[in-house]
Coordinates of C-alpha atoms in Angstrom, one line a residue:
Chain U
M3 CA 11.2 7.1 3.8
S4 CA 9.8 8.6 7.0
L5 CA 8.9 12.0 8.5
P6 CA 10.5 13.4 11.6
K7 CA 8.4 12.5 14.6
A8 CA 7.1 15.9 15.6
S9 CA 6.2 17.4 12.2
P10 CA 3.3 19.8 11.9
P11 CA 0.0 18.4 10.7
H12 CA -0.1 20.2 7.4
L13 CA 3.3 18.8 6.5
R14 CA 2.2 15.3 7.6
R15 CA -0.9 15.6 5.4
A16 CA 1.1 16.8 2.4
F17 CA 3.4 13.8 3.0
V18 CA 0.5 11.4 3.0
A19 CA -0.7 12.9 -0.3
V20 CA 2.7 12.5 -1.8
H21 CA 3.1 9.0 -0.5
R22 CA -0.2 8.0 -2.2
L23 CA 0.9 9.5 -5.5
T24 CA 4.0 7.3 -5.6
I25 CA 1.9 4.4 -6.6
V26 CA 0.5 6.4 -9.4
I27 CA 4.0 7.5 -10.4
S28 CA 5.5 4.0 -10.4
E29 CA 2.7 2.9 -12.7
T30 CA 3.2 5.9 -15.0
E31 CA 6.9 5.1 -15.2
R32 CA 6.1 1.6 -16.3
L33 CA 3.7 2.8 -18.9
V34 CA 6.3 5.1 -20.4
A35 CA 9.1 2.5 -20.1
D36 CA 7.1 -0.3 -21.7
P37 CA 4.4 1.2 -24.0
V38 CA 1.5 -0.8 -25.4
P39 CA 1.3 -0.7 -29.2
G40 CA -1.6 1.5 -30.3
I41 CA -2.1 3.0 -26.9
T42 CA -0.6 6.2 -25.4
A43 CA -1.2 7.6 -21.9
A44 CA 0.3 10.8 -20.6
P45 CA -0.3 12.4 -17.2
H46 CA -1.2 16.1 -17.0
D47 CA 1.6 18.3 -15.7
D48 CA -0.6 19.9 -13.1
N49 CA -2.5 16.8 -12.0
L50 CA -0.6 13.5 -12.0
R51 CA -3.8 11.6 -11.5
Y52 CA -5.3 12.8 -14.7
F53 CA -4.2 11.2 -18.0
D54 CA -4.7 12.0 -21.7
V55 CA -5.2 8.7 -23.5
T56 CA -5.3 7.8 -27.2
I57 CA -6.3 4.4 -28.5
Q58 CA -6.0 3.3 -32.1
G59 CA -9.0 1.4 -33.5
P60 CA -8.0 -2.2 -33.7
D61 CA -7.4 -3.7 -37.2
G62 CA -10.3 -5.7 -38.6
S63 CA -12.9 -3.6 -36.7
P64 CA -15.0 -0.8 -38.1
F65 CA -12.9 1.6 -36.0
Q66 CA -9.7 0.6 -37.8
Q67 CA -7.4 3.6 -38.7
G68 CA -9.2 5.8 -36.1
V69 CA -7.4 7.4 -33.2
F70 CA -9.7 7.9 -30.2
K71 CA -9.1 10.3 -27.4
L72 CA -10.0 9.4 -23.9
E73 CA -9.6 10.8 -20.4
L74 CA -8.6 8.7 -17.5
F75 CA -8.7 9.8 -13.8
L76 CA -7.3 7.8 -10.9
P77 CA -9.5 8.5 -7.9
E78 CA -8.0 8.9 -4.4
E79 CA -9.1 5.4 -3.5
Y80 CA -7.2 3.8 -6.5
P81 CA -6.2 1.0 -6.6
M82 CA -9.0 -0.1 -4.3
A83 CA -11.5 1.7 -6.6
P84 CA -11.4 1.6 -10.5
P85 CA -10.1 4.4 -12.6
K86 CA -12.7 6.7 -14.3
V87 CA -12.4 6.5 -18.0
R88 CA -14.4 8.3 -20.7
F89 CA -14.2 8.7 -24.5
L90 CA -13.7 12.2 -25.6
T91 CA -14.0 11.4 -29.3
K92 CA -17.5 10.6 -30.6
I93 CA -17.8 6.9 -31.4
Y94 CA -20.7 4.7 -32.7
H95 CA -20.5 1.7 -30.4
P96 CA -23.2 -0.1 -28.5
N97 CA -21.3 -0.1 -25.2
I98 CA -20.3 3.6 -25.3
D99 CA -22.9 6.3 -24.9
K100 CA -23.2 9.9 -26.2
L101 CA -21.2 11.3 -23.2
G102 CA -18.4 8.8 -23.8
R103 CA -19.2 6.7 -20.8
I104 CA -18.1 3.1 -21.2
C105 CA -20.0 0.0 -20.2
L106 CA -17.3 -2.4 -19.1
D107 CA -17.5 -4.8 -16.2
I108 CA -13.9 -4.3 -15.0
L109 CA -14.6 -0.5 -14.7
K110 CA -17.5 -1.3 -12.3
D111 CA -18.3 -4.3 -10.2
K112 CA -15.6 -6.6 -11.6
W113 CA -12.8 -4.2 -10.8
S114 CA -9.8 -5.8 -9.2
P115 CA -6.9 -3.9 -7.6
A116 CA -4.5 -6.2 -9.5
L117 CA -5.5 -4.5 -12.7
Q118 CA -3.5 -1.5 -13.9
I119 CA -4.0 1.5 -16.3
R120 CA -2.3 -0.7 -18.9
T121 CA -4.8 -3.6 -18.6
V122 CA -7.8 -1.3 -18.4
L123 CA -6.8 0.4 -21.7
L124 CA -6.1 -3.0 -23.3
S125 CA -9.6 -4.1 -22.3
I126 CA -11.1 -1.0 -23.8
Q127 CA -9.2 -1.6 -27.0
A128 CA -10.6 -5.2 -27.0
L129 CA -14.1 -3.8 -26.5
L130 CA -13.7 -1.9 -29.8
S131 CA -12.9 -5.2 -31.5
A132 CA -15.8 -7.0 -29.9
P133 CA -18.9 -4.9 -29.2
N134 CA -21.5 -6.5 -27.0
P135 CA -24.9 -5.3 -28.0
D136 CA -26.6 -7.6 -25.4
D137 CA -25.3 -5.4 -22.6
P138 CA -25.9 -2.0 -24.2
L139 CA -25.3 1.5 -22.9
A140 CA -26.5 3.2 -26.1
P141 CA -29.8 1.3 -26.8
D142 CA -30.4 2.7 -30.2
V143 CA -26.9 1.8 -31.4
A144 CA -27.3 -1.7 -29.9
K145 CA -30.6 -2.2 -31.6
H146 CA -29.0 -1.1 -34.9
Y147 CA -26.1 -3.6 -34.3
K148 CA -28.5 -6.4 -33.5
E149 CA -30.9 -5.8 -36.4
N150 CA -28.5 -5.0 -39.2
E151 CA -24.9 -5.5 -38.2
A152 CA -23.5 -4.7 -41.7
D153 CA -25.2 -1.3 -41.8
A154 CA -24.2 -0.5 -38.2
H155 CA -20.6 -1.2 -39.1
R156 CA -21.0 1.2 -42.0
V157 CA -22.1 3.9 -39.6
S158 CA -19.3 3.1 -37.2
R159 CA -16.8 3.4 -40.1
E160 CA -18.3 6.7 -41.1
W161 CA -18.1 8.1 -37.6
T162 CA -14.5 6.9 -37.3
Q163 CA -13.6 8.8 -40.5
L164 CA -15.6 11.9 -39.4
Y165 CA -14.4 12.3 -35.9
A166 CA -11.4 10.0 -35.3
S167 CA -9.2 10.4 -38.4
K168 CA -5.7 11.6 -37.6
Chain X
M8 CA 19.4 10.4 -12.4
N9 CA 19.9 7.3 -10.4
S10 CA 16.3 6.2 -10.4
N11 CA 16.2 6.3 -14.1
K12 CA 19.3 4.1 -14.3
L13 CA 17.7 1.8 -11.9
S14 CA 14.6 1.3 -13.9
T15 CA 16.4 0.8 -17.2
L16 CA 18.7 -1.6 -15.5
L17 CA 15.8 -3.6 -14.1
A18 CA 13.8 -3.3 -17.3
Q19 CA 16.2 -4.2 -20.0
D20 CA 19.8 -5.0 -19.1
A21 CA 18.9 -7.5 -16.5
D22 CA 15.6 -9.1 -17.6
P23 CA 15.8 -12.2 -15.4
L24 CA 16.5 -10.0 -12.4
S25 CA 13.5 -7.8 -13.3
A26 CA 11.3 -10.9 -13.4
L27 CA 12.6 -11.9 -9.9
D28 CA 12.0 -8.4 -8.7
N29 CA 8.5 -8.4 -10.0
A30 CA 7.7 -11.8 -8.5
L31 CA 8.4 -10.5 -5.0
R32 CA 6.1 -7.5 -5.4
C33 CA 2.5 -7.2 -4.4
Q34 CA 0.2 -6.7 -7.4
I35 CA -1.9 -4.2 -5.5
C36 CA 0.6 -1.7 -4.1
K37 CA 3.4 -2.7 -6.6
D38 CA 5.9 -2.6 -3.7
F39 CA 7.8 -5.5 -2.1
F40 CA 5.6 -7.8 -0.1
D41 CA 5.0 -6.5 3.4
A42 CA 3.7 -9.2 5.7
P43 CA 2.8 -11.5 2.8
V44 CA -0.2 -13.7 3.1
T45 CA -1.5 -16.4 0.7
L46 CA -5.2 -17.1 -0.1
A47 CA -6.8 -20.5 -0.5
C48 CA -6.1 -20.2 -4.3
G49 CA -2.4 -19.7 -3.6
H50 CA -2.1 -16.0 -4.7
C51 CA 0.0 -13.8 -2.5
W52 CA -0.6 -10.2 -1.3
C53 CA 0.6 -7.8 1.4
S54 CA -1.6 -8.4 4.4
K55 CA -2.6 -4.8 4.6
C56 CA -3.4 -4.5 0.9
I57 CA -5.7 -7.5 0.7
R58 CA -7.3 -6.7 4.0
S59 CA -8.2 -3.2 2.9
F60 CA -9.6 -4.6 -0.3
M61 CA -11.8 -6.9 1.7
V62 CA -13.0 -3.9 3.7
A63 CA -13.7 -2.0 0.5
Q64 CA -15.7 -5.1 -0.7
T65 CA -17.5 -5.1 2.7
G66 CA -16.0 -8.3 4.0
R67 CA -16.7 -10.7 1.1
G68 CA -14.8 -10.5 -2.1
Q69 CA -12.8 -12.4 -4.7
C70 CA -9.1 -12.9 -5.2
P71 CA -7.9 -9.9 -7.3
T72 CA -6.1 -12.3 -9.7
C73 CA -8.3 -15.3 -10.2
R74 CA -11.6 -14.1 -8.7
R75 CA -12.0 -17.1 -6.5
D76 CA -14.1 -16.3 -3.4
M77 CA -12.0 -15.3 -0.4
T78 CA -12.6 -14.5 3.3
E79 CA -10.4 -13.4 6.1
S80 CA -10.1 -16.9 7.4
H81 CA -8.3 -17.9 4.1
L82 CA -5.4 -15.7 4.9
R83 CA -2.2 -17.5 5.8
P84 CA 1.0 -15.7 6.6
S85 CA 3.8 -16.8 4.3
S86 CA 7.1 -16.5 6.2
A87 CA 9.1 -18.1 3.4
I88 CA 8.1 -15.3 1.0
E89 CA 8.8 -12.8 3.8
D90 CA 12.4 -14.2 4.1
A91 CA 12.8 -14.2 0.4
V92 CA 11.8 -10.5 0.2
T93 CA 14.3 -9.6 2.9
A94 CA 17.0 -11.5 1.2
W95 CA 16.3 -10.1 -2.2
K96 CA 16.2 -6.5 -0.9
R97 CA 19.7 -6.9 0.4
A98 CA 20.9 -8.7 -2.8
R99 CA 19.3 -6.0 -4.9
D100 CA 21.1 -3.3 -3.1
C101 CA 24.4 -5.1 -3.7
I102 CA 23.7 -5.7 -7.4
L103 CA 22.7 -2.1 -7.9
G104 CA 25.7 -0.9 -6.0
L105 CA 27.9 -3.0 -8.3
A106 CA 26.0 -1.8 -11.4
H107 CA 26.5 1.8 -10.4
G108 CA 30.2 1.4 -9.9
K109 CA 30.0 1.8 -6.2
S110 CA 32.4 -1.1 -5.7
Q111 CA 35.5 1.1 -5.3
E112 CA 33.8 3.3 -2.8
S113 CA 32.7 0.3 -0.6
A114 CA 36.3 -0.4 0.1
D115 CA 36.5 2.6 2.5
G116 CA 32.8 3.0 2.8
P117 CA 31.8 0.5 5.5
V118 CA 33.8 2.1 8.3
K119 CA 32.5 5.6 7.6
K120 CA 28.9 4.3 7.3
K121 CA 29.0 2.4 10.5
R122 CA 30.1 5.4 12.4
K123 CA 27.4 7.4 10.8
L124 CA 24.7 4.8 11.7
S125 CA 25.7 4.5 15.3
S126 CA 25.9 8.3 15.8
S127 CA 22.5 9.1 14.5
P128 CA 20.2 6.1 14.3
P129 CA 16.7 7.6 14.8
V130 CA 17.0 10.4 12.3
S131 CA 16.1 8.9 9.0
G132 CA 17.0 5.2 8.9
P133 CA 14.3 2.5 8.6
S134 CA 12.6 1.7 11.9
R135 CA 14.4 -1.6 12.2
T136 CA 17.9 -0.2 12.3
P137 CA 17.9 1.1 15.9
S138 CA 16.5 -2.2 17.3
I139 CA 19.2 -4.2 15.6
E140 CA 21.8 -2.0 17.0
S141 CA 20.5 -2.1 20.5
R142 CA 20.6 -5.9 20.2
E143 CA 24.1 -5.9 19.1
T144 CA 25.3 -3.7 22.0
P145 CA 23.6 -5.0 25.1
S146 CA 26.5 -4.5 27.4
E147 CA 25.6 -2.5 30.5
P148 CA 27.6 0.5 31.5
A149 CA 30.3 -0.6 33.9
E150 CA 29.4 1.8 36.7
M151 CA 25.9 0.3 37.3
K152 CA 25.1 0.2 41.0
P153 CA 23.5 -2.9 42.5
D154 CA 20.4 -0.9 43.5
T155 CA 19.8 0.9 40.2
V156 CA 16.5 -0.1 38.7
V157 CA 17.1 -1.6 35.2
Q158 CA 15.0 -3.2 32.6
C159 CA 15.4 -6.9 31.8
P160 CA 16.6 -7.1 28.1
L161 CA 14.5 -10.2 27.5
C162 CA 11.1 -9.5 29.1
S163 CA 11.6 -5.7 29.8
C164 CA 10.5 -6.2 33.4
K165 CA 11.9 -3.6 35.8
M166 CA 14.0 -4.7 38.7
R167 CA 17.2 -3.9 40.7
Y168 CA 20.4 -4.5 38.9
K169 CA 21.6 -7.0 41.5
E170 CA 18.5 -9.2 40.8
L171 CA 18.9 -9.1 37.1
N172 CA 21.3 -12.1 36.7
A173 CA 19.2 -14.4 38.9
H174 CA 16.1 -13.3 37.1
M175 CA 17.6 -14.1 33.7
D176 CA 18.9 -17.4 34.9
K177 CA 15.4 -18.4 35.9
N178 CA 14.0 -17.8 32.4
C179 CA 12.6 -14.4 33.3
A180 CA 10.6 -15.5 36.3
P181 CA 8.7 -12.6 37.9
P182 CA 11.1 -10.8 40.3
V183 CA 11.0 -12.4 43.8
S184 CA 11.9 -9.9 46.5
T185 CA 10.7 -12.4 49.2
S186 CA 9.5 -9.9 51.8
D187 CA 6.8 -7.9 49.9
K188 CA 5.3 -10.7 48.0
S189 CA 1.7 -10.8 49.2
Q190 CA -0.6 -13.8 49.3
K191 CA -2.6 -12.2 46.6
T192 CA 0.2 -12.1 44.1
Q193 CA 1.2 -15.7 45.0
W194 CA -2.3 -16.8 44.2
S195 CA -2.4 -14.9 41.0
D196 CA 0.9 -16.7 40.1
I197 CA -0.8 -20.0 40.5
M198 CA -4.0 -19.1 38.8
G199 CA -2.4 -17.3 35.9
S200 CA -1.3 -13.7 36.5
K201 CA -2.6 -10.6 34.9
S202 CA 0.6 -9.8 33.2
K203 CA 0.7 -13.2 31.5
G204 CA -2.8 -12.7 30.2
K205 CA -1.9 -9.3 28.8
A206 CA 1.1 -10.7 27.0
K207 CA -1.1 -13.2 25.3
V208 CA -3.7 -10.6 24.3
D209 CA -0.9 -8.9 22.3
Q210 CA -0.6 -11.9 20.1
D211 CA -4.2 -12.4 19.4
P212 CA -5.9 -11.1 16.2
L213 CA -8.9 -8.8 16.8
P214 CA -12.2 -10.5 15.9
K215 CA -14.5 -9.3 13.2
V216 CA -17.2 -6.9 14.4
A217 CA -20.7 -6.7 13.0
Y218 CA -20.9 -3.0 13.1
D219 CA -24.6 -2.9 12.1
T220 CA -25.7 -4.5 15.3
L221 CA -23.6 -2.2 17.5
K222 CA -25.2 0.6 19.4
E223 CA -23.3 4.0 19.5
K224 CA -22.2 3.4 23.1
Q225 CA -20.9 -0.1 22.4
L226 CA -18.9 1.3 19.5
R227 CA -17.5 4.0 21.7
D228 CA -16.5 1.4 24.3
K229 CA -14.7 -0.6 21.6
L230 CA -12.8 2.4 20.5
T231 CA -11.7 3.5 24.0
E232 CA -10.7 -0.1 24.7
H233 CA -8.0 0.3 22.1
G234 CA -7.3 3.9 23.1
L235 CA -8.8 5.4 20.0
S236 CA -10.6 8.7 19.6
T237 CA -14.4 8.6 19.8
S238 CA -14.9 11.9 17.8
G239 CA -16.8 12.1 14.6
T240 CA -19.9 10.5 13.1
H241 CA -20.9 6.9 13.6
A242 CA -19.5 6.0 10.1
Q243 CA -16.2 7.7 11.0
M244 CA -16.0 5.7 14.2
V245 CA -16.7 2.5 12.4
A246 CA -14.1 3.3 9.8
R247 CA -11.6 4.1 12.5
H248 CA -12.2 0.8 14.3
Q249 CA -12.0 -1.1 11.0
Q250 CA -8.7 0.5 10.2
W251 CA -7.2 -0.2 13.6
T252 CA -8.4 -3.9 13.4
L253 CA -6.8 -4.0 9.9
L254 CA -3.5 -2.6 11.0
W255 CA -3.4 -4.8 14.1
N256 CA -4.2 -8.0 12.3
A257 CA -1.9 -7.2 9.4
N258 CA 0.9 -6.6 11.8
L259 CA 0.4 -10.1 13.3
D260 CA 0.9 -11.6 9.9
K261 CA 4.5 -10.5 10.0
S262 CA 7.1 -12.8 11.6
P263 CA 7.5 -11.8 15.3
A264 CA 11.0 -10.3 14.6
N265 CA 9.6 -7.8 12.0
R266 CA 6.4 -6.8 13.9
Q267 CA 5.8 -3.1 14.7
S268 CA 5.3 -2.0 18.2
T269 CA 1.9 -0.6 19.3
T270 CA 3.4 2.9 19.4
E271 CA 4.3 2.5 15.7
L272 CA 0.9 1.2 14.9
R273 CA -0.6 4.2 16.7
K274 CA 1.6 6.5 14.6
E275 CA 0.4 4.8 11.5
M276 CA -3.2 5.2 12.7
R277 CA -2.5 9.0 13.2
R278 CA -1.3 9.2 9.6
W279 CA -4.5 7.5 8.5
E280 CA -6.6 10.0 10.4
D281 CA -4.7 12.8 8.7
E282 CA -5.4 11.2 5.3
Q283 CA -9.1 11.1 6.1
K284 CA -9.1 14.8 7.0
N285 CA -7.2 15.4 3.8
K286 CA -9.7 13.5 1.8
K287 CA -12.6 15.5 3.1
K288 CA -10.9 18.8 2.3
R289 CA -9.7 17.6 -1.1
P290 CA -12.6 18.7 -3.4
E291 CA -12.3 22.4 -2.6
V292 CA -8.5 22.6 -2.6
D293 CA -7.8 20.1 -5.4
S294 CA -7.0 22.7 -8.0
K295 CA -4.4 24.4 -5.9
S296 CA -3.0 21.6 -3.7
H297 CA -0.8 20.3 -6.5
L298 CA 1.1 23.6 -6.2
V299 CA 2.2 22.5 -2.8
T300 CA 2.5 18.7 -3.4
Y301 CA 4.4 18.8 -6.6
P302 CA 7.6 20.4 -5.2
L303 CA 7.2 18.0 -2.2
L304 CA 6.8 15.2 -4.6
L305 CA 10.1 16.1 -6.3
F306 CA 11.6 16.2 -2.9
S307 CA 10.3 12.7 -2.1
V308 CA 11.8 11.4 -5.3
Y309 CA 15.0 13.0 -4.3
L310 CA 14.8 11.2 -1.0
T311 CA 14.2 7.9 -2.7
I312 CA 17.2 8.4 -4.8
L313 CA 19.2 9.1 -1.7
D314 CA 17.9 5.8 -0.3
Y315 CA 19.1 4.0 -3.4
A316 CA 22.5 5.7 -3.3
E317 CA 23.0 4.8 0.4
G318 CA 21.5 1.4 0.4
P319 CA 24.2 -0.7 -1.2
V320 CA 26.9 0.7 1.0
C321 CA 24.9 0.1 4.1
S322 CA 24.1 -3.5 3.3
A323 CA 27.7 -4.1 2.3
S324 CA 28.9 -3.0 5.6
G325 CA 26.2 -5.0 7.4
S326 CA 27.1 -8.3 5.6
S327 CA 30.8 -8.0 6.0

């Protein structure tokens, strides 16, 4: 695919924007063609870089039976820079703060361009199964998890029922 | 839609083929390897992809798959993979053509396509097509006069037509016109001429630059040396030089036959500049820009489909 040689700059710029989006689209196609159980991701009609995501709480975790809404945004630099992901549903988890921000290494310094939307969402699902209170983002929740795990699980279950039931 | 058929074909009906297809794709851009390079750990990437990731990681960095440390010196061009990709692309077109029932068409297709290709090579075909064609038809027009200045097809030196044969017989020795060869040029022949040195420079990768230690003027000099613009802030100039180095070195990772010309690299550089401008504008226009890009996007998808539709027939004609 190439543009005619002497095309006006605004057309060229639009072409570049479209070209960059094709990476996003090919990944979206794959997500749709081969979905991950318990995870959905759908791009917005008006902004193909913006995804509505839902993740089911993994079985055996206090988030079981919950369906959590997230938003995912692919910045211009993607895949050289990680996607931006945030929980929209309230969740009681030591690595997720009140604003829904997620403390996960692959979303920060451990990002690799070989990762995809799919693998990122799987990692987030895994984080729900295995909270890590030693690297907290919500200090009070982490403290609760460390001091009385059973009680913290109870609160997590309650929040899941309150905010994340279908 | 053709592209849907394609993905279902590659995803379900032909699973082993889809695995092969995936194995020949770069995990960063998800496209077929372009100038594939392997790292010390054995993982393979497009040269441009892994180099831009290194730039993003400020020179150091880890392999995106196994996180082993990597530096630019680890990169080794992998010509075997490059050949495999070229071969698979052609095979893929054939397979898709067969799968889409193009087989009946291809019986009368080749002749038509060939004519179409030769009549309008530079319009939309991939950049390689014209060069292949010109290689296939090197015959000079019959009415060439002995004094007409022509280009040597091997070294693209300019000379008179009557000297061309002798020149090519001598393995492209510099044109000897006996009378006007000065002492100076004779000396430079012995000591290694300028033109030879230049040809060698074209093959050399550009070295890494420690931008922090460069003064503004030195940076400007470096940019003008490669014919790049010196506008913008210091950071913009650094980014520009980095990008040029990246494109240049990535191009050298291709096998010589597949390399882009400097003009093509400059064109790509211009596209990058546009992209940078676009990025700066982005925040304010973002909410409306999709109104422009979305129809264009559909158009590009349409173009891709056309590519798929035309591909198999072209390749069938090329191989037969």
